[in-house]
mmCIF file of C-alpha atoms in Angstrom:
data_model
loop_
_atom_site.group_PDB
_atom_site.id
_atom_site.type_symbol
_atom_site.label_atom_id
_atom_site.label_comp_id
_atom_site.label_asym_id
_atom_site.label_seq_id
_atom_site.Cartn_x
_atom_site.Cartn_y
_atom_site.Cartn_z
ATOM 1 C CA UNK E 127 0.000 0.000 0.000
ATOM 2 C CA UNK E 128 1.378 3.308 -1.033
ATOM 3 C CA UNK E 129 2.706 5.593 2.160
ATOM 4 C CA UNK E 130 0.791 8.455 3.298
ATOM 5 C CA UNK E 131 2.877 11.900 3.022
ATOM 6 C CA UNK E 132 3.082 12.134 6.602
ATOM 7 C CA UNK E 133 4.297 8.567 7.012
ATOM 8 C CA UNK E 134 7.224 9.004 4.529
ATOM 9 C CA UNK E 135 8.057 11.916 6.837
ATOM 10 C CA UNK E 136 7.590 9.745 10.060
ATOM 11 C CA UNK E 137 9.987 6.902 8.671
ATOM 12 C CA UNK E 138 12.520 9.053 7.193
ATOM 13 C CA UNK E 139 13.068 10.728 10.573
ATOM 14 C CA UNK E 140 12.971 7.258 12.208
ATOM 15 C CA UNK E 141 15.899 6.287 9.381
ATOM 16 C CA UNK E 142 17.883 9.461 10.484
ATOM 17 C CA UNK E 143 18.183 8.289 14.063
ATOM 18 C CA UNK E 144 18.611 4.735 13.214
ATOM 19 C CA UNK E 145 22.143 5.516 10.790
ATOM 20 C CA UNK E 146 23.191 8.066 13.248
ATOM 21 C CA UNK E 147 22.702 10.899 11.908
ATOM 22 C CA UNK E 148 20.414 12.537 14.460
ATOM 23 C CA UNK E 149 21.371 10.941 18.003
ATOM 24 C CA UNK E 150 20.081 11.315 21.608
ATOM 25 C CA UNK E 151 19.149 15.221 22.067
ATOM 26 C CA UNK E 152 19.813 16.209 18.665
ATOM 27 C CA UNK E 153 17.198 18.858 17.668
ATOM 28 C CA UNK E 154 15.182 17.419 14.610
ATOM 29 C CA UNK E 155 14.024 19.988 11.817
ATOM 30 C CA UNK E 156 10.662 21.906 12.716
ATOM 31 C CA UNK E 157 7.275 21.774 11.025
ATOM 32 C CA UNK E 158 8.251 24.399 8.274
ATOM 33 C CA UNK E 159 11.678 22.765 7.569
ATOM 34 C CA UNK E 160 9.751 19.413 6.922
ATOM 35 C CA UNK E 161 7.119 21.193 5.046
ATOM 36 C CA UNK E 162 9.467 22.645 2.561
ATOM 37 C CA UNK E 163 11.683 19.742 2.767
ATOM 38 C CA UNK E 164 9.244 17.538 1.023
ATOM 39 C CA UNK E 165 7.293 19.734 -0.389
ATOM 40 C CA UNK E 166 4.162 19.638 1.889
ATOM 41 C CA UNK E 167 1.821 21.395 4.107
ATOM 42 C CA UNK E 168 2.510 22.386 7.821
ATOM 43 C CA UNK E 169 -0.225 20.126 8.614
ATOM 44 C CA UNK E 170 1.337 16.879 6.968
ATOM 45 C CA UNK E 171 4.208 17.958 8.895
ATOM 46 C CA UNK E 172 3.416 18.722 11.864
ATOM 47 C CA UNK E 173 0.748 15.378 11.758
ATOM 48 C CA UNK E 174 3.877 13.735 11.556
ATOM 49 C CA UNK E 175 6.191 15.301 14.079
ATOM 50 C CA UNK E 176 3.149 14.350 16.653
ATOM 51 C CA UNK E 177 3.205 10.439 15.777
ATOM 52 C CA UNK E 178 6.813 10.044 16.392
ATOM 53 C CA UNK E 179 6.401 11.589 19.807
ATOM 54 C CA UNK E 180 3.583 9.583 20.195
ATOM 55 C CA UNK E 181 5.798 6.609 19.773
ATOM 56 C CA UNK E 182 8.382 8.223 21.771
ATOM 57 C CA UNK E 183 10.821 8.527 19.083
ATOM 58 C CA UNK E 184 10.972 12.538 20.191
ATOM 59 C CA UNK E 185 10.258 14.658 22.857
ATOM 60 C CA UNK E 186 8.262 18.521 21.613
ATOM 61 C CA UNK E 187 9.128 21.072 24.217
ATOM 62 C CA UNK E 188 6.469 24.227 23.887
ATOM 63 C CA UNK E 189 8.458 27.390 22.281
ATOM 64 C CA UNK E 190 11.529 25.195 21.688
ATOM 65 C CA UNK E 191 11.294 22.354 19.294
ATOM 66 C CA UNK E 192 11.393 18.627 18.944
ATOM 67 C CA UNK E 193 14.320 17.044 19.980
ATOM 68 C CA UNK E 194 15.242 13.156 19.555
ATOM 69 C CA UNK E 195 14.370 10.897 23.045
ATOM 70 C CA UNK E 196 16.716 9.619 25.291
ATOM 71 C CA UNK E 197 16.899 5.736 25.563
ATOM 72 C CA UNK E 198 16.103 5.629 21.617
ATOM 73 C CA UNK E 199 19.412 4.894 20.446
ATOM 74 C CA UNK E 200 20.026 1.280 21.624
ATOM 75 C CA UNK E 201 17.078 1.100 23.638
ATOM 76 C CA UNK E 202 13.627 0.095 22.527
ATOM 77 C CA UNK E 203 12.782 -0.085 19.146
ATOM 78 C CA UNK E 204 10.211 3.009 18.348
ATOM 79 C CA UNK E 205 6.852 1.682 17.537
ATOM 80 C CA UNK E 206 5.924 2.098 13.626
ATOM 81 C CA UNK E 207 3.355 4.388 12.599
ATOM 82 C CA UNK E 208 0.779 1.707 11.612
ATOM 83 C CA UNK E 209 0.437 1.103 15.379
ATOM 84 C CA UNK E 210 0.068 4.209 16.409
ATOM 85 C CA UNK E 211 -2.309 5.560 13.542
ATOM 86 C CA UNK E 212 -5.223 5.252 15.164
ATOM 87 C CA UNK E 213 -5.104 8.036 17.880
ATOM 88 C CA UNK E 214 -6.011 10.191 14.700
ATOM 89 C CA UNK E 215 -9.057 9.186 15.276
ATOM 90 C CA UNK E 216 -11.240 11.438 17.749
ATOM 91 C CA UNK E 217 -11.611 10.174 20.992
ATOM 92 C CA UNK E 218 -13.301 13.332 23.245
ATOM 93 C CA UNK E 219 -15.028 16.302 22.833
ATOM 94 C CA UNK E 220 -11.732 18.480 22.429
ATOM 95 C CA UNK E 221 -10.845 17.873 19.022
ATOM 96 C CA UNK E 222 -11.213 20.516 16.541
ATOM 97 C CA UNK E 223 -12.506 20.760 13.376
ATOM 98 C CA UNK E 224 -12.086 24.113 10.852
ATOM 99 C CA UNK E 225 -15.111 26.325 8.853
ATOM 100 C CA UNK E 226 -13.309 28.367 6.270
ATOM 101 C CA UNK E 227 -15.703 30.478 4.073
ATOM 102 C CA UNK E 228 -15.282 33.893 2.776
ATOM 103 C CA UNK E 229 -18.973 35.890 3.931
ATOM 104 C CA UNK E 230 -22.643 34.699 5.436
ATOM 105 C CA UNK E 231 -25.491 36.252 5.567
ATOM 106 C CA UNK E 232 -29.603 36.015 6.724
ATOM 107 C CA UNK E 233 -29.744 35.252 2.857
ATOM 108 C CA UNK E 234 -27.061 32.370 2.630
ATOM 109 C CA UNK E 235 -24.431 31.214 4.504
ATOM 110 C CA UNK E 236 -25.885 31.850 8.599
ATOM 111 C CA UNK E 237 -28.608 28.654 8.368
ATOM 112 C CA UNK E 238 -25.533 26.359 6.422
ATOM 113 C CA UNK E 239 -23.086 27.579 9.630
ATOM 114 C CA UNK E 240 -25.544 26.976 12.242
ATOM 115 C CA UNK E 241 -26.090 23.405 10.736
ATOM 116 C CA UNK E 242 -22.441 22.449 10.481
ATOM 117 C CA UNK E 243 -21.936 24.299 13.952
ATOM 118 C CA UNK E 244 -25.031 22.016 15.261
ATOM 119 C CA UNK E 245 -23.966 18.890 13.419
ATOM 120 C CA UNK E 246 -20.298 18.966 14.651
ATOM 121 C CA UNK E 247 -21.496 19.228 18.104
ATOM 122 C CA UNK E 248 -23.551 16.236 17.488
ATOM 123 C CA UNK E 249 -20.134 13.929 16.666
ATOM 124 C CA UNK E 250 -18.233 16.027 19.764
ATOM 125 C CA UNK E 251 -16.108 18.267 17.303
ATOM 126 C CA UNK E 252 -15.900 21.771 18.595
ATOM 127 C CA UNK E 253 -15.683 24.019 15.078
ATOM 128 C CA UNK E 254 -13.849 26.817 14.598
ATOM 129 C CA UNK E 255 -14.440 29.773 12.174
ATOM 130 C CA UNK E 256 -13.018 32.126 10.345
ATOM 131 C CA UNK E 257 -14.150 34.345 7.744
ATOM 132 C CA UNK E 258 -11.575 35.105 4.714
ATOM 133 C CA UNK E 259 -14.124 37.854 3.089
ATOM 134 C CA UNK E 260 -13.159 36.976 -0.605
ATOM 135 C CA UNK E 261 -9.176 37.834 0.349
ATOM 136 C CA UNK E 262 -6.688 34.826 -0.752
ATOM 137 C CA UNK E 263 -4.324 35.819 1.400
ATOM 138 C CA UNK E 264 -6.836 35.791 4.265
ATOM 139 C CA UNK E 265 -7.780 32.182 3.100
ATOM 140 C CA UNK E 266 -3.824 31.267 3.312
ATOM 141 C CA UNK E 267 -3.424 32.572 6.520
ATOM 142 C CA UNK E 268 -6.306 31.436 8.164
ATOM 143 C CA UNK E 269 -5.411 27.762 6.824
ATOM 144 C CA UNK E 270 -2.191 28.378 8.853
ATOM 145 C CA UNK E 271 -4.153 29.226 11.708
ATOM 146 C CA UNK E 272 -5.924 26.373 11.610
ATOM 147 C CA UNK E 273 -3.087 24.244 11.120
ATOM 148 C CA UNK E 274 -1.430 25.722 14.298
ATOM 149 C CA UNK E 275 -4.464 25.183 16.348
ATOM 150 C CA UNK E 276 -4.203 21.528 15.513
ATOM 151 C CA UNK E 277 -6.924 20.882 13.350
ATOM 152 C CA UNK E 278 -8.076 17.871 12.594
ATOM 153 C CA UNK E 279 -10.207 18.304 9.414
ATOM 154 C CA UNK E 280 -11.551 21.146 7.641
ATOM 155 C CA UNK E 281 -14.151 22.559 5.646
ATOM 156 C CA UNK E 282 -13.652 25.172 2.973
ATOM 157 C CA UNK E 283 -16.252 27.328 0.840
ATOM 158 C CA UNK E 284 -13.177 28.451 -1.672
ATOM 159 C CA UNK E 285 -13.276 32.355 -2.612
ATOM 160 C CA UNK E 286 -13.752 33.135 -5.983
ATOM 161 C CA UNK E 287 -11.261 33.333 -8.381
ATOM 162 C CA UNK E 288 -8.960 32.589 -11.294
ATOM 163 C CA UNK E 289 -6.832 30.667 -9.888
ATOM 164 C CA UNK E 290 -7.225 27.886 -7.085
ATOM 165 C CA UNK E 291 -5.668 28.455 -3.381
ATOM 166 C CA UNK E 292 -1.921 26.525 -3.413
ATOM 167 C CA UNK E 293 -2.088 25.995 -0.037
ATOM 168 C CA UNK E 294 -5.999 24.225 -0.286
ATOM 169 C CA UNK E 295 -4.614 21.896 -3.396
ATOM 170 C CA UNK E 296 -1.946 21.093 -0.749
ATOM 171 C CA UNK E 297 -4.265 19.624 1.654
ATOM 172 C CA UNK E 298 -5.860 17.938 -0.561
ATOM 173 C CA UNK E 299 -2.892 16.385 -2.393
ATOM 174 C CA UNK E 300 -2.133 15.475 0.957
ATOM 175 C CA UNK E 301 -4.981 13.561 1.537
ATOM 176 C CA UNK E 302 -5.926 16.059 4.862
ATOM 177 C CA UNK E 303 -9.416 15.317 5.867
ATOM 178 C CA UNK E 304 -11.456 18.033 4.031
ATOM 179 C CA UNK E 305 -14.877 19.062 2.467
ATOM 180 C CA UNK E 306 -15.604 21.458 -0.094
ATOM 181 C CA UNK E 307 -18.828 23.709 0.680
ATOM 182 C CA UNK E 308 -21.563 25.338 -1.306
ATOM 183 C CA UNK E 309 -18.827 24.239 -4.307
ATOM 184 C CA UNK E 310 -16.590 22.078 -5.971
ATOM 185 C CA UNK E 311 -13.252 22.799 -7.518
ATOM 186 C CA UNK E 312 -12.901 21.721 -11.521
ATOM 187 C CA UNK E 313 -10.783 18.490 -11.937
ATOM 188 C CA UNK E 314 -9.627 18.271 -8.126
ATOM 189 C CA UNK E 315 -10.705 15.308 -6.235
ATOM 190 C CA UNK E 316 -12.069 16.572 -3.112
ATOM 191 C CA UNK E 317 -15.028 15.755 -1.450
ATOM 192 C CA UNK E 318 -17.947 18.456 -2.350
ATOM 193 C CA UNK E 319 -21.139 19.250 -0.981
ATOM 194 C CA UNK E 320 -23.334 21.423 -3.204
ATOM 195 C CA UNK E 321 -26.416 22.557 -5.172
ATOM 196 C CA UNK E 322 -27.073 21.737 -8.578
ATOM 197 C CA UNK E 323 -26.426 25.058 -9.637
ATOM 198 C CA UNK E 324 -27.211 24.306 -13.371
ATOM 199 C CA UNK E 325 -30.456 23.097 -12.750
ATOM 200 C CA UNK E 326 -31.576 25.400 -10.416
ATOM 201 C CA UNK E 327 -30.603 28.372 -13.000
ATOM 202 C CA UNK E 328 -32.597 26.520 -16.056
ATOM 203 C CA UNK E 329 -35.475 26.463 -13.402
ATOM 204 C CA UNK E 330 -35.278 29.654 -12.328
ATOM 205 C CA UNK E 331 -34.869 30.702 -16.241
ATOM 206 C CA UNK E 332 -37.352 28.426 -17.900
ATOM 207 C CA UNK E 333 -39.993 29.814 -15.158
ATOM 208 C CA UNK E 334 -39.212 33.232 -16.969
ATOM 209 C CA UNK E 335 -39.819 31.778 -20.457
ATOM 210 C CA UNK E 336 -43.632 30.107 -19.366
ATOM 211 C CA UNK E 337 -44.557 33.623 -18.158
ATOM 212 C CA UNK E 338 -43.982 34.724 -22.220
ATOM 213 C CA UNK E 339 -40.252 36.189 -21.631
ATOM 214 C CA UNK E 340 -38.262 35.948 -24.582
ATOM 215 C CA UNK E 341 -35.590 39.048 -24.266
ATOM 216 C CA UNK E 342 -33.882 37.763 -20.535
ATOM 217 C CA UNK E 343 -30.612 39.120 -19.039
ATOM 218 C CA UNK E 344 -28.646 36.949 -16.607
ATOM 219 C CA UNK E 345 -26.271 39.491 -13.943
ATOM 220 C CA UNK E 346 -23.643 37.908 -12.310
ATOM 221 C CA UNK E 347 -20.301 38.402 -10.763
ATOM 222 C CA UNK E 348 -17.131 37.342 -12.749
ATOM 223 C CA UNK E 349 -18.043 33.267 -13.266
ATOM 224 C CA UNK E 350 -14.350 32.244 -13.411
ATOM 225 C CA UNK E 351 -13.162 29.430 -11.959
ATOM 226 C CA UNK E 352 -16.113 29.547 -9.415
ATOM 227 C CA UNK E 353 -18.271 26.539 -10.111
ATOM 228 C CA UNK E 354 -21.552 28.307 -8.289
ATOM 229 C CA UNK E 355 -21.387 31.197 -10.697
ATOM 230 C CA UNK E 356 -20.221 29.268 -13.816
ATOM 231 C CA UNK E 357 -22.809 26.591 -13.273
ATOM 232 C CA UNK E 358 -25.581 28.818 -12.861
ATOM 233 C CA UNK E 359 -24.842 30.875 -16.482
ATOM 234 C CA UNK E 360 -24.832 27.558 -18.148
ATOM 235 C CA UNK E 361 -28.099 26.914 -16.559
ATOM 236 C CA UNK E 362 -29.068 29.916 -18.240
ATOM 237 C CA UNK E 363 -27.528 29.375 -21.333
ATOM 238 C CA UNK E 364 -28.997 25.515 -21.442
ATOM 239 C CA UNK E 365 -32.978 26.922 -20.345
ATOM 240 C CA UNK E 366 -32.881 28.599 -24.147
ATOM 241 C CA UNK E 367 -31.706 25.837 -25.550
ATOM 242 C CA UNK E 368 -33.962 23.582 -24.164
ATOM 243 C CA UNK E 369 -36.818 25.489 -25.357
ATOM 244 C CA UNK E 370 -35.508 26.152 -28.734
ATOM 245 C CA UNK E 371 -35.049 29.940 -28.131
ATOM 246 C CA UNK E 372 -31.849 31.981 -29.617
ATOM 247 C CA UNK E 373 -29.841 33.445 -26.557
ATOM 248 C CA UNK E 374 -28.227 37.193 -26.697
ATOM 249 C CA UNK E 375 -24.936 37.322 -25.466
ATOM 250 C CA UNK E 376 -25.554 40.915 -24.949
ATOM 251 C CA UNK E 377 -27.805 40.245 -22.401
ATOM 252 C CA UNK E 378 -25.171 38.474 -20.192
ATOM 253 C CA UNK E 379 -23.509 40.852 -17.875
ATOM 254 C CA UNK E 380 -20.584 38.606 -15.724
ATOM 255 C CA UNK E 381 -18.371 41.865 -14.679
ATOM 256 C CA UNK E 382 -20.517 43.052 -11.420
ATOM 257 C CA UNK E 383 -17.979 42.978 -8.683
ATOM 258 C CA UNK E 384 -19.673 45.157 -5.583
ATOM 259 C CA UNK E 385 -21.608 42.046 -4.007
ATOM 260 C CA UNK E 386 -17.790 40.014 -3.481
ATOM 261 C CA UNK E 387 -16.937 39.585 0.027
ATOM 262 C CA UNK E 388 -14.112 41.976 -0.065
ATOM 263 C CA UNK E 389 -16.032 44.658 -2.290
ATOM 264 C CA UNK E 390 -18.974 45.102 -0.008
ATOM 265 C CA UNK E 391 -20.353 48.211 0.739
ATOM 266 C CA UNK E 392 -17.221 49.492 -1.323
ATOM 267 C CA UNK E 393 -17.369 51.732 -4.499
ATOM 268 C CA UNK E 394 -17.668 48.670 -6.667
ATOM 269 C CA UNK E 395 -21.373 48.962 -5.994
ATOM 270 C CA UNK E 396 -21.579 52.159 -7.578
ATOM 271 C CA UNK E 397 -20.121 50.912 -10.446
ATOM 272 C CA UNK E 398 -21.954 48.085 -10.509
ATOM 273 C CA UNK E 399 -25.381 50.590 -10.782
ATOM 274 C CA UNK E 400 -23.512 52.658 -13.317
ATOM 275 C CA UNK E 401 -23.280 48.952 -15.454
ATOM 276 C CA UNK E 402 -26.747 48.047 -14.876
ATOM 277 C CA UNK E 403 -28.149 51.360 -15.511
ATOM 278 C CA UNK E 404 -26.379 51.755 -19.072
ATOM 279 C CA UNK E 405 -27.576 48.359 -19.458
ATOM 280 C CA UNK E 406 -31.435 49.371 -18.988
ATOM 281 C CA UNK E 407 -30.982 52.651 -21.515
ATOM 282 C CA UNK E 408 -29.177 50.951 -23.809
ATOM 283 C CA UNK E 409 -32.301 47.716 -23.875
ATOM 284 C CA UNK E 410 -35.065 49.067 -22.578
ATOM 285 C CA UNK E 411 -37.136 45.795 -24.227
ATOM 286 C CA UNK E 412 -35.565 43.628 -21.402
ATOM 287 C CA UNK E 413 -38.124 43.023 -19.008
ATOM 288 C CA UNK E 414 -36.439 39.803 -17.642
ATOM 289 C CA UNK E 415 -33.416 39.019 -15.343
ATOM 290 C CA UNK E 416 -31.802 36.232 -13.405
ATOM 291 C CA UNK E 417 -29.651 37.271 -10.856
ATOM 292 C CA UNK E 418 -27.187 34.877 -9.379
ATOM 293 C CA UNK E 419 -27.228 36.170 -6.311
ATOM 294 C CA UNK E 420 -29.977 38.037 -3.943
ATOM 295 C CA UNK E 421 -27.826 41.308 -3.211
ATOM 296 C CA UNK E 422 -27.960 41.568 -6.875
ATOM 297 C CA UNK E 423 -31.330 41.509 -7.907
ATOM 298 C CA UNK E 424 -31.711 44.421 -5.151
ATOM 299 C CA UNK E 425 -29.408 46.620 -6.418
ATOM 300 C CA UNK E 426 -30.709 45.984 -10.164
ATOM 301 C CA UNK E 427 -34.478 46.674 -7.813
ATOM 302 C CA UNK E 428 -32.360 49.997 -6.761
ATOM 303 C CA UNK E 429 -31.495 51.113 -10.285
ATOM 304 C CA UNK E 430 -34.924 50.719 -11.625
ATOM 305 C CA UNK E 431 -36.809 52.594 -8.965
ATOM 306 C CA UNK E 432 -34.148 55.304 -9.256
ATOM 307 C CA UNK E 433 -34.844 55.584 -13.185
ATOM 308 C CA UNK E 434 -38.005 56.509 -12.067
ATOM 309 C CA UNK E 435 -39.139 52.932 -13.609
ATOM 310 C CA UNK E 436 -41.900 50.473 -12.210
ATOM 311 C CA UNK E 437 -40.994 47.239 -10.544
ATOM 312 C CA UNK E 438 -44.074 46.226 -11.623
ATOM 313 C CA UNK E 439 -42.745 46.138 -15.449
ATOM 314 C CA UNK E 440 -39.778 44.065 -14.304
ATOM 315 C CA UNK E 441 -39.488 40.468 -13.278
ATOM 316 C CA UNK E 442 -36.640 39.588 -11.534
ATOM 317 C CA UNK E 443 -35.433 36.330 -10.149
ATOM 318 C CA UNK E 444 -32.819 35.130 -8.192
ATOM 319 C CA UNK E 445 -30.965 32.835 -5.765
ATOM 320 C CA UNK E 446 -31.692 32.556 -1.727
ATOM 321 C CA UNK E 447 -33.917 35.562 -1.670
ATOM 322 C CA UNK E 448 -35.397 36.817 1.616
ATOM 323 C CA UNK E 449 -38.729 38.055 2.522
ATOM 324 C CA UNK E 450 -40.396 40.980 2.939
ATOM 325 C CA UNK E 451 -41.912 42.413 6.299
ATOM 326 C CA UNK E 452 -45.288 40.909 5.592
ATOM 327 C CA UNK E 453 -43.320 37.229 5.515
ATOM 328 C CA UNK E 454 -43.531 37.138 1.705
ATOM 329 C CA UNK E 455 -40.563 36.178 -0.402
ATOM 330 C CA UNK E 456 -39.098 39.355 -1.969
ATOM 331 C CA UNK E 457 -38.187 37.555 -5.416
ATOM 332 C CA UNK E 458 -39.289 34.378 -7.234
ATOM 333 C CA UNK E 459 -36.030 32.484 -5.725
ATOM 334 C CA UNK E 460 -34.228 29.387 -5.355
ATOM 335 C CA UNK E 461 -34.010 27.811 -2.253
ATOM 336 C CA UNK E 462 -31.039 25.813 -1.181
ATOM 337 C CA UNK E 463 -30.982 23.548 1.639
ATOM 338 C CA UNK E 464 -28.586 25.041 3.836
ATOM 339 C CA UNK E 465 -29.662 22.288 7.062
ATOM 340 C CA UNK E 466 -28.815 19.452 4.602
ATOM 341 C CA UNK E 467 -25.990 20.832 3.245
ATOM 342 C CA UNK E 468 -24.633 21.655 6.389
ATOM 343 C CA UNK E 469 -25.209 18.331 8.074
ATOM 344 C CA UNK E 470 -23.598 16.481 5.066
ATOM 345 C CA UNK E 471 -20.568 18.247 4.969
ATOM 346 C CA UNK E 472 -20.091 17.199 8.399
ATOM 347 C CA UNK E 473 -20.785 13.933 7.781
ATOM 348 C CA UNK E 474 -18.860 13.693 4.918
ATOM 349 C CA UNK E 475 -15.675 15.196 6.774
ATOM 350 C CA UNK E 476 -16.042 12.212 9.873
ATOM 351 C CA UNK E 477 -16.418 9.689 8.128
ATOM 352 C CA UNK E 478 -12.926 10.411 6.092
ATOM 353 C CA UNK E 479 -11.640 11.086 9.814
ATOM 354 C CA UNK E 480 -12.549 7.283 10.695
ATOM 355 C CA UNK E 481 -10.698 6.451 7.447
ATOM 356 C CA UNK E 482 -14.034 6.137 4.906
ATOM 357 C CA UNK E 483 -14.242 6.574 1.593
ATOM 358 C CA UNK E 484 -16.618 9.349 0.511
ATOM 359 C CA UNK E 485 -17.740 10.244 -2.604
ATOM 360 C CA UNK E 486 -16.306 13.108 -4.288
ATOM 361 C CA UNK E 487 -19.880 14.933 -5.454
ATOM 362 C CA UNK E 488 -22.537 15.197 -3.660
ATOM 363 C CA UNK E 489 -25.586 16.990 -4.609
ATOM 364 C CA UNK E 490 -28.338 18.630 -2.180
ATOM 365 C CA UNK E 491 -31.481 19.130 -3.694
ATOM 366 C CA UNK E 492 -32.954 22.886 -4.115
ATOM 367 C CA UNK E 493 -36.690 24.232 -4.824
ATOM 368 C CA UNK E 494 -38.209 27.219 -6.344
ATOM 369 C CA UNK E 495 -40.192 29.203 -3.927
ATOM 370 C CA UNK E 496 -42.958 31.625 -6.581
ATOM 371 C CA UNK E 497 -43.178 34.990 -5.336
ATOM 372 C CA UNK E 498 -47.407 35.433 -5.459
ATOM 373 C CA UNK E 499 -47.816 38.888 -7.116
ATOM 374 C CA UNK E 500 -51.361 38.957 -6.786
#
């Protein structure tokens, strides 16, 4: 059976001590030298550096290091990793799992926290949080964090972007316990939790088309690389295939930016109305939109009441809309199952912990809640 990262680390060490190159009190190399040693995380490192003291092959002083045992050399053999492997498993209430994600809100995001918080509790995990607000950097270092803390799996809702997080491939080509929230990541085999974004958009879309809408505008943030937002524009795209309908690309605006974690309540907004407006004056036929996201369809809301324009001309749908002070949805929205989700992502993240297999997609199912206009 092919070695684990962590175990070609563990034995290698092991090998230094038994050919004399590291003897009795010799200070072995930290979690970073390791790390960048093999080319590695901090957490296959450091996961590591914690078996061989569990098999008393070192001795980790707090603030100092890890330092080879006495009595090893000539004493007792150490005991191999495949003995010891199983106090990775969780035994009490103190082990830790991670929530990465860049923003929630009442919309989406609070109900799928409170179930993961709920659910972890339920398998005596306490989870920790931290927010990232869209910022790579913030995702980096709050995977360091994590790893510090001594983490024992994690869950990640990835920020958007062109390019994928080095340090989350690393976990996962390290074969860390982790689960990928609310979306996947394009030819990486991780195990994923999500909605059928693609269906959900030709719902949302097609329920456009029945009412007699021909001339429909999808509004999006930049889709790239972010499977939520590129599967819901080719659930769009699809719905006007489907019904045998030519699609105008003109119609498709992907470059809104003020509803990103990091751009919120920034000046990106404003440009964002500036878009949409020009986009109204410039088709004034378009009576349709799909929005990809709820703060989206308000602003575009915004921008037509400010044109001095009717909501009641408009249709607008969206995803995870919420409702108005009468208890009425605000939009004709999909709904995702944030409890499900939530609880399945847990799941899915113990069971690799007790050494599982999981499946790499899994799919939650979604509805379409009808706003009643009468």
């Amino acid at each position: 059976m092919e070695l684990h990262l962590y175990e070609q680390i563990y034995i290698y060490i092991v090998q230094e001590i038994k050919e004399g190159r590291l003897k009795e009190g010799d200070r072995v190399s930290s979690e970073k030298e390791l790390a960048e040693k093999f080319g590695v995380s901090r957490i296959t490192s450091k996961k590591a550096l914690e078996k061989l003291a569990d098999s008393g092959v070192i001795k980790r002083i707090q603030g100092k290091g890890s330092y080879v045992a006495d009595g090893i050399i000539g004493g007792q053999e150490p005991k191999h990793y495949s003995e010891v492997r199983t106090t990775f498993v969780p035994e009490d209430d103190k082990q830790l799992i991670g929530f990465i994600i860049p923003n929630f809100s009442d919309e989406f995001g609070l109900q799928l926290l409170r179930s993961i918080e709920k659910r972890s509790a339920e398998h005596n995990y306490q989870l920790i949080i931290k927010r990232t607000w869209g910022d790579r950097d913030e995702e980096k270092r709050a995977i360091d964090l994590f790893i510090r803390l001594g983490i024992k799996g994690l869950i990640v809702t990835p920020i958007h972007g062109q390019h994928y997080n080095s340090e989350l491939l690393r976990l996962v080509l390290d074969r860390f316990p982790i689960v990928l929230a609310d979306r996947y990541l394009k030819g990486i085999p991780v195990c994923s939790v999500y909605t059928d974004n693609k269906k959900a958009a030709m719902d949302l879309t097609r329920h456009l088309i029945s009412k007699g809408h021909k001339k429909i505008a999808f509004l999006s943030p930049p889709e790239e690389n972010t499977s939520t937002l590129e599967e819901r524009l080719l659930g769009y795209t699809f719905a006007f295939t489907q019904e045998g309908m030519n699609l105008n690309k003109n119609y498709v605006l992907t470059n809104l930016k003020g509803t990103l974690p990091k751009n919120i309540n920034g000046t990106a907004i404003e440009s964002d109305k500036e878009i949409v407006k020009h986009f109204l004056e410039q088709h004034p036929d378009v009576k349709a939109f799909v929005a990809s996201e709820f703060l989206i369809a308000t602003m575009l809301a915004q921008v037509i009441h400010s044109m001095g324009k009717s909501l009641e001309e408009f249709e607008i749908v969206c995803f995870d809309s919420l409702n108005d002070h009468l208890g009425q949805p605000i939009f004709t929205h999909i709904k995702q199952d944030e409890k499900q989700m939530g609880e399945l992502t847990v799941d899915m993240l113990i069971s690799q912990l007790h050494g599982t297999a999981v499946p790499e997609l899994n799919i939650i199912k979604h509805r379409m809640v009808v706003k009643n206009n009468g």
